[in-house]
């Protein structure tokens, strides 16, 4: 499989004009590498690596952690909270080898060996292909690069869905995943009621295969400046949270300008369409193409359910969820967990904890990140590193 690697130790502007994940990482004095992975079906995907931290005194190989973002997001989502609160930085400080992936169609992964983003065929994918192809390719690449046997995994939102798809459909990858952390997993979605889905439903379901919610450098730069104004920031944060569920009391409003600079990152219209299909059916299954194409693709009138009994990583799946997450409703998450061979449930009891609070909350370091790091450390041999949480 062809791979490319580009090492960047300072601010990078080579992928897109504007703020990039490499910019954010380098601005906090962390080393950063850019790696390009080619999938089996020809997409060229970029990943950002944080290989080290000044707070880690361990000089040997470090356990690799793969991050996978949600829909409309990119690797940026795991960085904008900064080094004190973002899990990616905290894991680097705790002596883990951090890899931040970007799925096809996002601002960092808009290339193909033969297709152009202006071609409709480029956008003929949903999160099914992101799971079976993109996540698989990232795991293969990381293991080949680091000479390790398995990775730790952190997924938020759609980043949870894609791992479940991979482990269901290509069960050989279960042995390559040490621990799986799923933050707000939208799998079963019969109780999902986000305003974004309600108001955009008709538009989404009528769209052809095309780019949806694309990243626009000029517009994002304008929004960054506007949302950077203190008097306007509250309105930006309110809009951001309502679209993703409902207003949150926990959003890190200081990160709003950077969020505005990086979202949306670009998706295929099939991705939200596929989620709406899950909401309508109450089942977790591949994309519904209609009766005729279903007969061709699945040999049945409707798509078969994903075989969740195949989801068996090396340790039980860790599921973080809350009562007030409208994108991954408590009832649906509990149904999902009951469908897995083994799962450990982490219920967030904090009132009004919503879908984006798993990555953007002011208290995410204590509520989510520290427990996740402890889960990873329990799997690994003790690693010498300084206490970094109060740096």
mmCIF file of C-alpha atoms in Angstrom:
data_model
loop_
_atom_site.group_PDB
_atom_site.id
_atom_site.type_symbol
_atom_site.label_atom_id
_atom_site.label_comp_id
_atom_site.label_asym_id
_atom_site.label_seq_id
_atom_site.Cartn_x
_atom_site.Cartn_y
_atom_site.Cartn_z
ATOM 1 C CA UNK A 1 0.000 0.000 0.000
ATOM 2 C CA UNK A 2 1.489 3.407 -0.960
ATOM 3 C CA UNK A 3 2.110 5.845 1.876
ATOM 4 C CA UNK A 4 3.587 9.294 2.138
ATOM 5 C CA UNK A 5 5.063 11.078 5.119
ATOM 6 C CA UNK A 6 5.801 14.767 5.528
ATOM 7 C CA UNK A 7 7.434 15.923 8.752
ATOM 8 C CA UNK A 8 6.617 19.449 9.901
ATOM 9 C CA UNK A 9 8.180 20.899 13.038
ATOM 10 C CA UNK A 10 6.841 24.428 12.654
ATOM 11 C CA UNK A 11 3.641 26.124 11.594
ATOM 12 C CA UNK A 12 2.192 24.508 8.471
ATOM 13 C CA UNK A 13 0.113 26.205 5.789
ATOM 14 C CA UNK A 14 0.676 23.698 3.019
ATOM 15 C CA UNK A 15 -2.642 21.849 3.115
ATOM 16 C CA UNK A 16 -5.131 24.723 3.023
ATOM 17 C CA UNK A 17 -4.876 28.444 3.454
ATOM 18 C CA UNK A 18 -6.040 29.346 6.951
ATOM 19 C CA UNK A 19 -5.755 27.677 10.334
ATOM 20 C CA UNK A 20 -4.858 23.984 10.228
ATOM 21 C CA UNK A 21 -4.405 21.256 12.812
ATOM 22 C CA UNK A 22 -0.657 21.576 12.301
ATOM 23 C CA UNK A 23 -0.912 25.303 13.078
ATOM 24 C CA UNK A 24 -2.742 24.608 16.318
ATOM 25 C CA UNK A 25 -0.338 21.876 17.409
ATOM 26 C CA UNK A 26 2.788 23.883 16.577
ATOM 27 C CA UNK A 27 1.408 27.034 18.220
ATOM 28 C CA UNK A 28 1.477 25.165 21.545
ATOM 29 C CA UNK A 29 5.102 24.062 20.992
ATOM 30 C CA UNK A 30 4.386 20.422 20.224
ATOM 31 C CA UNK A 31 6.119 18.613 17.358
ATOM 32 C CA UNK A 32 3.788 17.701 14.508
ATOM 33 C CA UNK A 33 3.990 15.418 11.495
ATOM 34 C CA UNK A 34 1.668 15.152 8.502
ATOM 35 C CA UNK A 35 1.109 11.683 7.069
ATOM 36 C CA UNK A 36 -0.785 10.796 3.896
ATOM 37 C CA UNK A 37 -2.529 7.431 3.609
ATOM 38 C CA UNK A 38 -4.006 5.933 0.436
ATOM 39 C CA UNK A 39 -7.128 3.796 0.876
ATOM 40 C CA UNK A 40 -7.957 0.670 -1.105
ATOM 41 C CA UNK A 41 -10.455 2.679 -3.176
ATOM 42 C CA UNK A 42 -8.001 5.477 -3.940
ATOM 43 C CA UNK A 43 -8.690 8.300 -1.477
ATOM 44 C CA UNK A 44 -5.671 10.201 -0.137
ATOM 45 C CA UNK A 45 -6.201 10.985 3.536
ATOM 46 C CA UNK A 46 -4.131 13.184 5.827
ATOM 47 C CA UNK A 47 -3.391 12.471 9.472
ATOM 48 C CA UNK A 48 -1.601 14.699 11.976
ATOM 49 C CA UNK A 49 0.751 13.071 14.449
ATOM 50 C CA UNK A 50 1.965 14.404 17.801
ATOM 51 C CA UNK A 51 4.890 12.044 18.410
ATOM 52 C CA UNK A 52 6.168 13.549 21.639
ATOM 53 C CA UNK A 53 5.803 16.150 24.377
ATOM 54 C CA UNK A 54 8.257 17.998 26.563
ATOM 55 C CA UNK A 55 6.313 16.649 29.547
ATOM 56 C CA UNK A 56 7.053 13.042 28.591
ATOM 57 C CA UNK A 57 10.450 11.775 29.757
ATOM 58 C CA UNK A 58 10.046 8.346 28.160
ATOM 59 C CA UNK A 59 12.443 7.951 25.229
ATOM 60 C CA UNK A 60 11.309 4.555 23.934
ATOM 61 C CA UNK A 61 8.342 3.580 21.759
ATOM 62 C CA UNK A 62 5.020 5.020 22.870
ATOM 63 C CA UNK A 63 1.590 3.384 22.564
ATOM 64 C CA UNK A 64 -0.272 4.717 19.526
ATOM 65 C CA UNK A 65 -3.708 6.313 19.827
ATOM 66 C CA UNK A 66 -5.919 6.897 16.787
ATOM 67 C CA UNK A 67 -8.491 9.716 16.981
ATOM 68 C CA UNK A 68 -11.477 9.765 14.605
ATOM 69 C CA UNK A 69 -13.686 12.868 14.406
ATOM 70 C CA UNK A 70 -17.423 13.272 13.902
ATOM 71 C CA UNK A 71 -19.453 14.424 10.916
ATOM 72 C CA UNK A 72 -18.806 18.040 9.774
ATOM 73 C CA UNK A 73 -15.619 18.001 11.895
ATOM 74 C CA UNK A 74 -11.961 17.135 11.313
ATOM 75 C CA UNK A 75 -8.870 16.532 13.422
ATOM 76 C CA UNK A 76 -9.231 20.155 14.556
ATOM 77 C CA UNK A 77 -12.073 19.200 16.891
ATOM 78 C CA UNK A 78 -9.670 17.357 19.207
ATOM 79 C CA UNK A 79 -7.289 20.338 19.455
ATOM 80 C CA UNK A 80 -9.225 23.590 19.768
ATOM 81 C CA UNK A 81 -9.611 23.360 23.554
ATOM 82 C CA UNK A 82 -5.845 23.786 23.899
ATOM 83 C CA UNK A 83 -3.151 21.811 25.748
ATOM 84 C CA UNK A 84 -4.745 22.037 29.196
ATOM 85 C CA UNK A 85 -8.107 20.591 28.140
ATOM 86 C CA UNK A 86 -7.831 18.785 24.780
ATOM 87 C CA UNK A 87 -7.440 15.008 25.051
ATOM 88 C CA UNK A 88 -4.948 14.826 22.166
ATOM 89 C CA UNK A 89 -2.478 17.099 23.966
ATOM 90 C CA UNK A 90 -3.059 15.443 27.331
ATOM 91 C CA UNK A 91 -2.332 12.019 25.865
ATOM 92 C CA UNK A 92 0.876 13.289 24.261
ATOM 93 C CA UNK A 93 1.909 14.664 27.658
ATOM 94 C CA UNK A 94 1.139 11.257 29.172
ATOM 95 C CA UNK A 95 3.594 9.584 26.767
ATOM 96 C CA UNK A 96 1.226 8.348 24.073
ATOM 97 C CA UNK A 97 1.868 8.581 20.333
ATOM 98 C CA UNK A 98 -1.127 10.610 19.102
ATOM 99 C CA UNK A 99 -2.558 10.239 15.583
ATOM 100 C CA UNK A 100 -5.394 12.530 14.433
ATOM 101 C CA UNK A 101 -7.100 11.192 11.323
ATOM 102 C CA UNK A 102 -9.225 12.982 8.723
ATOM 103 C CA UNK A 103 -11.839 11.057 6.780
ATOM 104 C CA UNK A 104 -12.485 11.416 3.054
ATOM 105 C CA UNK A 105 -14.174 14.628 1.963
ATOM 106 C CA UNK A 106 -12.927 16.761 4.842
ATOM 107 C CA UNK A 107 -10.757 19.817 4.330
ATOM 108 C CA UNK A 108 -7.591 17.750 4.801
ATOM 109 C CA UNK A 109 -8.627 14.730 2.712
ATOM 110 C CA UNK A 110 -9.955 16.023 -0.604
ATOM 111 C CA UNK A 111 -7.701 14.077 -2.967
ATOM 112 C CA UNK A 112 -8.071 10.844 -4.921
ATOM 113 C CA UNK A 113 -5.819 8.936 -7.282
ATOM 114 C CA UNK A 114 -8.223 9.486 -10.198
ATOM 115 C CA UNK A 115 -11.262 11.494 -9.025
ATOM 116 C CA UNK A 116 -11.634 15.219 -8.387
ATOM 117 C CA UNK A 117 -13.915 16.792 -5.729
ATOM 118 C CA UNK A 118 -15.821 18.426 -8.595
ATOM 119 C CA UNK A 119 -16.786 14.917 -9.760
ATOM 120 C CA UNK A 120 -20.003 13.490 -8.311
ATOM 121 C CA UNK A 121 -18.341 10.083 -8.053
ATOM 122 C CA UNK A 122 -15.900 11.501 -5.492
ATOM 123 C CA UNK A 123 -18.819 12.002 -3.060
ATOM 124 C CA UNK A 124 -20.444 8.588 -3.435
ATOM 125 C CA UNK A 125 -19.738 7.437 0.092
ATOM 126 C CA UNK A 126 -21.279 7.513 3.537
ATOM 127 C CA UNK A 127 -19.785 6.766 6.922
ATOM 128 C CA UNK A 128 -19.940 3.072 5.967
ATOM 129 C CA UNK A 129 -16.995 3.525 3.596
ATOM 130 C CA UNK A 130 -15.241 5.790 6.098
ATOM 131 C CA UNK A 131 -15.359 2.855 8.507
ATOM 132 C CA UNK A 132 -14.517 -0.047 6.227
ATOM 133 C CA UNK A 133 -11.883 1.837 4.210
ATOM 134 C CA UNK A 134 -10.587 4.990 5.930
ATOM 135 C CA UNK A 135 -10.348 3.793 9.530
ATOM 136 C CA UNK A 136 -8.893 0.484 8.355
ATOM 137 C CA UNK A 137 -6.262 2.287 6.270
ATOM 138 C CA UNK A 138 -5.277 4.533 9.188
ATOM 139 C CA UNK A 139 -4.872 1.543 11.504
ATOM 140 C CA UNK A 140 -2.777 -0.317 8.932
ATOM 141 C CA UNK A 141 -0.589 2.727 8.356
ATOM 142 C CA UNK A 142 -0.023 3.473 12.049
ATOM 143 C CA UNK A 143 0.923 -0.123 12.828
ATOM 144 C CA UNK A 144 3.290 -0.264 9.852
ATOM 145 C CA UNK A 145 4.900 3.047 10.829
ATOM 146 C CA UNK A 146 5.266 2.372 14.551
ATOM 147 C CA UNK A 147 5.899 -1.387 14.376
ATOM 148 C CA UNK A 148 3.185 -1.941 16.989
ATOM 149 C CA UNK A 149 0.615 -4.723 17.049
ATOM 150 C CA UNK A 150 -2.517 -2.714 17.919
ATOM 151 C CA UNK A 151 -3.747 0.822 18.597
ATOM 152 C CA UNK A 152 -5.897 2.569 21.154
ATOM 153 C CA UNK A 153 -8.909 4.307 19.609
ATOM 154 C CA UNK A 154 -10.872 7.450 20.486
ATOM 155 C CA UNK A 155 -13.969 8.285 18.474
ATOM 156 C CA UNK A 156 -16.426 11.123 18.892
ATOM 157 C CA UNK A 157 -19.892 11.035 17.320
ATOM 158 C CA UNK A 158 -19.568 9.627 13.784
ATOM 159 C CA UNK A 159 -16.030 8.596 14.750
ATOM 160 C CA UNK A 160 -17.698 6.003 17.000
ATOM 161 C CA UNK A 161 -20.056 4.844 14.265
ATOM 162 C CA UNK A 162 -17.223 4.250 11.817
ATOM 163 C CA UNK A 163 -15.246 2.026 14.191
ATOM 164 C CA UNK A 164 -18.334 -0.066 14.933
ATOM 165 C CA UNK A 165 -18.877 -0.477 11.183
ATOM 166 C CA UNK A 166 -15.261 -1.569 10.673
ATOM 167 C CA UNK A 167 -15.233 -4.100 13.509
ATOM 168 C CA UNK A 168 -18.613 -5.465 12.395
ATOM 169 C CA UNK A 169 -17.798 -5.824 8.711
ATOM 170 C CA UNK A 170 -14.077 -6.604 8.878
ATOM 171 C CA UNK A 171 -13.782 -8.486 12.199
ATOM 172 C CA UNK A 172 -10.090 -9.224 11.660
ATOM 173 C CA UNK A 173 -9.480 -5.628 12.805
ATOM 174 C CA UNK A 174 -10.722 -6.405 16.321
ATOM 175 C CA UNK A 175 -7.289 -7.839 17.126
ATOM 176 C CA UNK A 176 -5.716 -4.537 16.086
ATOM 177 C CA UNK A 177 -7.660 -2.409 18.594
ATOM 178 C CA UNK A 178 -6.453 -2.500 22.198
ATOM 179 C CA UNK A 179 -9.129 -0.263 23.679
ATOM 180 C CA UNK A 180 -12.045 1.553 22.067
ATOM 181 C CA UNK A 181 -13.321 4.795 23.601
ATOM 182 C CA UNK A 182 -16.663 5.883 22.131
ATOM 183 C CA UNK A 183 -17.755 9.414 23.063
ATOM 184 C CA UNK A 184 -21.441 9.989 22.343
ATOM 185 C CA UNK A 185 -21.881 7.095 19.863
ATOM 186 C CA UNK A 186 -24.733 7.523 17.338
ATOM 187 C CA UNK A 187 -25.464 3.911 16.399
ATOM 188 C CA UNK A 188 -29.115 3.209 17.097
ATOM 189 C CA UNK A 189 -30.867 6.545 16.548
ATOM 190 C CA UNK A 190 -34.598 6.042 17.040
ATOM 191 C CA UNK A 191 -34.672 8.726 19.757
ATOM 192 C CA UNK A 192 -32.544 11.363 17.992
ATOM 193 C CA UNK A 193 -34.099 14.836 17.836
ATOM 194 C CA UNK A 194 -31.504 17.472 16.925
ATOM 195 C CA UNK A 195 -32.752 20.735 15.463
ATOM 196 C CA UNK A 196 -30.189 20.508 12.681
ATOM 197 C CA UNK A 197 -31.646 17.205 11.511
ATOM 198 C CA UNK A 198 -35.257 18.378 11.899
ATOM 199 C CA UNK A 199 -34.876 21.576 9.877
ATOM 200 C CA UNK A 200 -32.502 20.210 7.221
ATOM 201 C CA UNK A 201 -34.173 16.834 6.734
ATOM 202 C CA UNK A 202 -36.084 17.661 3.529
ATOM 203 C CA UNK A 203 -33.040 19.301 1.959
ATOM 204 C CA UNK A 204 -30.704 16.446 2.862
ATOM 205 C CA UNK A 205 -32.966 13.662 1.647
ATOM 206 C CA UNK A 206 -33.508 15.390 -1.707
ATOM 207 C CA UNK A 207 -29.825 16.021 -2.437
ATOM 208 C CA UNK A 208 -27.804 14.055 -5.004
ATOM 209 C CA UNK A 209 -24.368 12.703 -4.091
ATOM 210 C CA UNK A 210 -22.388 15.904 -3.551
ATOM 211 C CA UNK A 211 -20.359 17.899 -1.065
ATOM 212 C CA UNK A 212 -22.441 19.202 1.832
ATOM 213 C CA UNK A 213 -21.493 21.775 4.496
ATOM 214 C CA UNK A 214 -18.153 22.450 2.856
ATOM 215 C CA UNK A 215 -15.265 24.371 4.390
ATOM 216 C CA UNK A 216 -14.915 27.883 2.948
ATOM 217 C CA UNK A 217 -11.686 29.661 3.833
ATOM 218 C CA UNK A 218 -13.022 33.200 3.335
ATOM 219 C CA UNK A 219 -16.324 32.618 5.147
ATOM 220 C CA UNK A 220 -14.604 30.843 8.026
ATOM 221 C CA UNK A 221 -12.104 33.684 8.355
ATOM 222 C CA UNK A 222 -14.979 36.186 8.575
ATOM 223 C CA UNK A 223 -16.792 34.070 11.166
ATOM 224 C CA UNK A 224 -13.584 33.763 13.175
ATOM 225 C CA UNK A 225 -13.245 37.538 13.404
ATOM 226 C CA UNK A 226 -16.937 38.067 14.201
ATOM 227 C CA UNK A 227 -17.120 35.311 16.815
ATOM 228 C CA UNK A 228 -13.869 36.578 18.324
ATOM 229 C CA UNK A 229 -15.687 39.716 19.470
ATOM 230 C CA UNK A 230 -16.678 39.248 23.094
ATOM 231 C CA UNK A 231 -20.141 40.793 22.641
ATOM 232 C CA UNK A 232 -20.903 38.428 19.729
ATOM 233 C CA UNK A 233 -19.325 35.259 21.100
ATOM 234 C CA UNK A 234 -22.386 34.246 23.118
ATOM 235 C CA UNK A 235 -24.542 34.301 19.976
ATOM 236 C CA UNK A 236 -22.026 32.186 18.062
ATOM 237 C CA UNK A 237 -21.861 29.635 20.865
ATOM 238 C CA UNK A 238 -25.650 29.526 21.160
ATOM 239 C CA UNK A 239 -26.074 28.867 17.436
ATOM 240 C CA UNK A 240 -23.325 26.237 17.440
ATOM 241 C CA UNK A 241 -24.817 24.277 20.316
ATOM 242 C CA UNK A 242 -28.454 24.509 19.185
ATOM 243 C CA UNK A 243 -27.579 23.092 15.762
ATOM 244 C CA UNK A 244 -25.837 20.186 17.518
ATOM 245 C CA UNK A 245 -28.618 19.570 20.026
ATOM 246 C CA UNK A 246 -29.497 22.295 22.483
ATOM 247 C CA UNK A 247 -27.720 25.004 24.427
ATOM 248 C CA UNK A 248 -24.948 23.865 26.741
ATOM 249 C CA UNK A 249 -23.867 25.414 30.011
ATOM 250 C CA UNK A 250 -20.452 23.786 29.641
ATOM 251 C CA UNK A 251 -19.151 25.010 26.289
ATOM 252 C CA UNK A 252 -15.642 26.463 26.382
ATOM 253 C CA UNK A 253 -16.568 29.833 24.863
ATOM 254 C CA UNK A 254 -12.911 30.872 24.568
ATOM 255 C CA UNK A 255 -12.584 28.202 21.860
ATOM 256 C CA UNK A 256 -15.475 29.596 19.791
ATOM 257 C CA UNK A 257 -13.300 31.680 17.393
ATOM 258 C CA UNK A 258 -11.170 28.616 16.622
ATOM 259 C CA UNK A 259 -14.260 26.435 16.241
ATOM 260 C CA UNK A 260 -15.653 28.988 13.783
ATOM 261 C CA UNK A 261 -12.372 28.886 11.857
ATOM 262 C CA UNK A 262 -12.419 25.117 11.431
ATOM 263 C CA UNK A 263 -16.086 24.070 11.111
ATOM 264 C CA UNK A 264 -17.665 22.773 8.993
ATOM 265 C CA UNK A 265 -14.912 20.665 7.480
ATOM 266 C CA UNK A 266 -16.906 19.111 4.629
ATOM 267 C CA UNK A 267 -18.998 15.958 4.263
ATOM 268 C CA UNK A 268 -20.761 13.938 1.596
ATOM 269 C CA UNK A 269 -24.532 14.354 1.437
ATOM 270 C CA UNK A 270 -24.788 10.591 1.951
ATOM 271 C CA UNK A 271 -23.442 10.866 5.511
ATOM 272 C CA UNK A 272 -26.348 12.813 7.074
ATOM 273 C CA UNK A 273 -28.750 10.955 4.758
ATOM 274 C CA UNK A 274 -27.496 7.660 6.191
ATOM 275 C CA UNK A 275 -27.997 8.910 9.760
ATOM 276 C CA UNK A 276 -31.558 10.003 8.931
ATOM 277 C CA UNK A 277 -32.213 6.500 7.617
ATOM 278 C CA UNK A 278 -31.145 5.123 11.005
ATOM 279 C CA UNK A 279 -33.503 7.532 12.749
ATOM 280 C CA UNK A 280 -36.405 6.434 10.543
ATOM 281 C CA UNK A 281 -35.754 2.699 10.812
ATOM 282 C CA UNK A 282 -34.591 2.506 14.417
ATOM 283 C CA UNK A 283 -32.023 -0.028 13.203
ATOM 284 C CA UNK A 284 -28.267 0.033 12.620
ATOM 285 C CA UNK A 285 -27.647 -1.015 9.045
ATOM 286 C CA UNK A 286 -25.848 -0.020 5.826
ATOM 287 C CA UNK A 287 -27.089 2.621 3.413
ATOM 288 C CA UNK A 288 -30.568 2.071 1.962
ATOM 289 C CA UNK A 289 -30.327 2.567 -1.817
ATOM 290 C CA UNK A 290 -33.945 1.653 -2.539
ATOM 291 C CA UNK A 291 -35.428 -1.727 -3.421
ATOM 292 C CA UNK A 292 -33.733 -2.304 -6.780
ATOM 293 C CA UNK A 293 -30.213 -1.300 -5.730
ATOM 294 C CA UNK A 294 -30.651 -3.062 -2.385
ATOM 295 C CA UNK A 295 -31.335 -6.293 -4.261
ATOM 296 C CA UNK A 296 -28.134 -5.770 -6.239
ATOM 297 C CA UNK A 297 -25.970 -4.760 -3.264
ATOM 298 C CA UNK A 298 -27.473 -6.812 -0.415
ATOM 299 C CA UNK A 299 -29.649 -9.429 -2.178
ATOM 300 C CA UNK A 300 -32.547 -8.277 -0.015
ATOM 301 C CA UNK A 301 -35.252 -5.606 -0.181
ATOM 302 C CA UNK A 302 -33.782 -3.728 2.778
ATOM 303 C CA UNK A 303 -30.208 -3.509 4.084
ATOM 304 C CA UNK A 304 -29.247 -6.202 6.608
ATOM 305 C CA UNK A 305 -28.362 -5.148 10.139
ATOM 306 C CA UNK A 306 -24.684 -4.710 10.936
ATOM 307 C CA UNK A 307 -23.437 -7.838 12.772
ATOM 308 C CA UNK A 308 -22.673 -6.198 16.118
ATOM 309 C CA UNK A 309 -21.793 -9.572 17.626
ATOM 310 C CA UNK A 310 -18.518 -9.233 15.674
ATOM 311 C CA UNK A 311 -17.443 -6.163 17.671
ATOM 312 C CA UNK A 312 -14.809 -7.704 19.949
ATOM 313 C CA UNK A 313 -11.685 -5.536 20.370
ATOM 314 C CA UNK A 314 -8.991 -6.766 22.755
ATOM 315 C CA UNK A 315 -10.809 -5.214 25.732
ATOM 316 C CA UNK A 316 -14.491 -4.345 26.276
ATOM 317 C CA UNK A 317 -15.740 -1.258 24.449
ATOM 318 C CA UNK A 318 -15.900 1.836 26.680
ATOM 319 C CA UNK A 319 -18.998 3.951 26.005
ATOM 320 C CA UNK A 320 -19.308 7.491 27.362
ATOM 321 C CA UNK A 321 -22.834 8.909 27.208
ATOM 322 C CA UNK A 322 -25.172 11.351 28.945
ATOM 323 C CA UNK A 323 -28.872 11.873 29.633
ATOM 324 C CA UNK A 324 -29.064 15.112 27.618
ATOM 325 C CA UNK A 325 -27.244 14.142 24.414
ATOM 326 C CA UNK A 326 -29.841 14.527 21.665
ATOM 327 C CA UNK A 327 -27.533 13.166 18.945
ATOM 328 C CA UNK A 328 -26.828 9.946 20.846
ATOM 329 C CA UNK A 329 -29.860 9.553 23.095
ATOM 330 C CA UNK A 330 -29.488 7.597 26.321
ATOM 331 C CA UNK A 331 -32.095 5.000 25.306
ATOM 332 C CA UNK A 332 -30.361 4.371 21.988
ATOM 333 C CA UNK A 333 -26.899 4.134 23.542
ATOM 334 C CA UNK A 334 -28.112 1.647 26.134
ATOM 335 C CA UNK A 335 -29.709 -0.411 23.346
ATOM 336 C CA UNK A 336 -26.408 -0.321 21.471
ATOM 337 C CA UNK A 337 -24.426 -1.431 24.528
ATOM 338 C CA UNK A 338 -26.830 -4.323 25.102
ATOM 339 C CA UNK A 339 -26.180 -5.473 21.522
ATOM 340 C CA UNK A 340 -22.407 -5.746 22.027
ATOM 341 C CA UNK A 341 -20.617 -8.823 23.370
ATOM 342 C CA UNK A 342 -18.916 -6.668 26.035
ATOM 343 C CA UNK A 343 -19.254 -2.998 26.942
ATOM 344 C CA UNK A 344 -18.345 -0.773 29.876
ATOM 345 C CA UNK A 345 -20.755 2.130 30.328
ATOM 346 C CA UNK A 346 -19.607 5.543 31.586
ATOM 347 C CA UNK A 347 -22.682 7.670 32.254
ATOM 348 C CA UNK A 348 -21.944 11.384 32.538
ATOM 349 C CA UNK A 349 -24.116 12.596 35.396
ATOM 350 C CA UNK A 350 -23.294 16.278 34.861
ATOM 351 C CA UNK A 351 -26.606 18.060 34.129
ATOM 352 C CA UNK A 352 -27.109 19.383 30.578
ATOM 353 C CA UNK A 353 -24.088 17.567 29.175
ATOM 354 C CA UNK A 354 -24.649 17.614 25.414
ATOM 355 C CA UNK A 355 -23.118 16.047 22.320
ATOM 356 C CA UNK A 356 -20.294 18.526 21.718
ATOM 357 C CA UNK A 357 -19.428 18.763 25.412
ATOM 358 C CA UNK A 358 -17.487 15.501 24.998
ATOM 359 C CA UNK A 359 -14.818 17.542 23.187
ATOM 360 C CA UNK A 360 -15.575 21.225 23.849
ATOM 361 C CA UNK A 361 -16.646 21.437 27.496
ATOM 362 C CA UNK A 362 -14.792 23.657 29.971
ATOM 363 C CA UNK A 363 -14.606 20.654 32.322
ATOM 364 C CA UNK A 364 -13.814 17.962 29.748
ATOM 365 C CA UNK A 365 -10.328 17.389 31.192
ATOM 366 C CA UNK A 366 -11.757 16.047 34.450
ATOM 367 C CA UNK A 367 -15.025 14.551 33.221
ATOM 368 C CA UNK A 368 -13.745 12.729 30.115
ATOM 369 C CA UNK A 369 -10.020 13.010 29.468
ATOM 370 C CA UNK A 370 -8.524 11.851 32.759
ATOM 371 C CA UNK A 371 -10.734 8.731 32.929
ATOM 372 C CA UNK A 372 -9.831 7.901 29.310
ATOM 373 C CA UNK A 373 -6.113 8.250 30.003
ATOM 374 C CA UNK A 374 -6.432 5.960 33.017
ATOM 375 C CA UNK A 375 -8.194 3.340 30.878
ATOM 376 C CA UNK A 376 -5.316 3.419 28.399
ATOM 377 C CA UNK A 377 -2.685 3.307 31.137
ATOM 378 C CA UNK A 378 -4.285 0.252 32.729
ATOM 379 C CA UNK A 379 -3.745 -1.591 29.461
ATOM 380 C CA UNK A 380 -0.115 -0.518 29.068
ATOM 381 C CA UNK A 381 2.955 -1.177 31.140
ATOM 382 C CA UNK A 382 3.757 1.772 33.437
ATOM 383 C CA UNK A 383 5.323 4.623 31.483
ATOM 384 C CA UNK A 384 7.559 7.216 33.113
ATOM 385 C CA UNK A 385 6.005 10.634 32.651
ATOM 386 C CA UNK A 386 5.521 13.719 34.739
ATOM 387 C CA UNK A 387 2.180 14.668 36.248
ATOM 388 C CA UNK A 388 0.789 16.896 33.521
ATOM 389 C CA UNK A 389 -2.765 17.699 34.498
ATOM 390 C CA UNK A 390 -1.856 20.789 36.502
ATOM 391 C CA UNK A 391 0.813 22.161 34.189
#
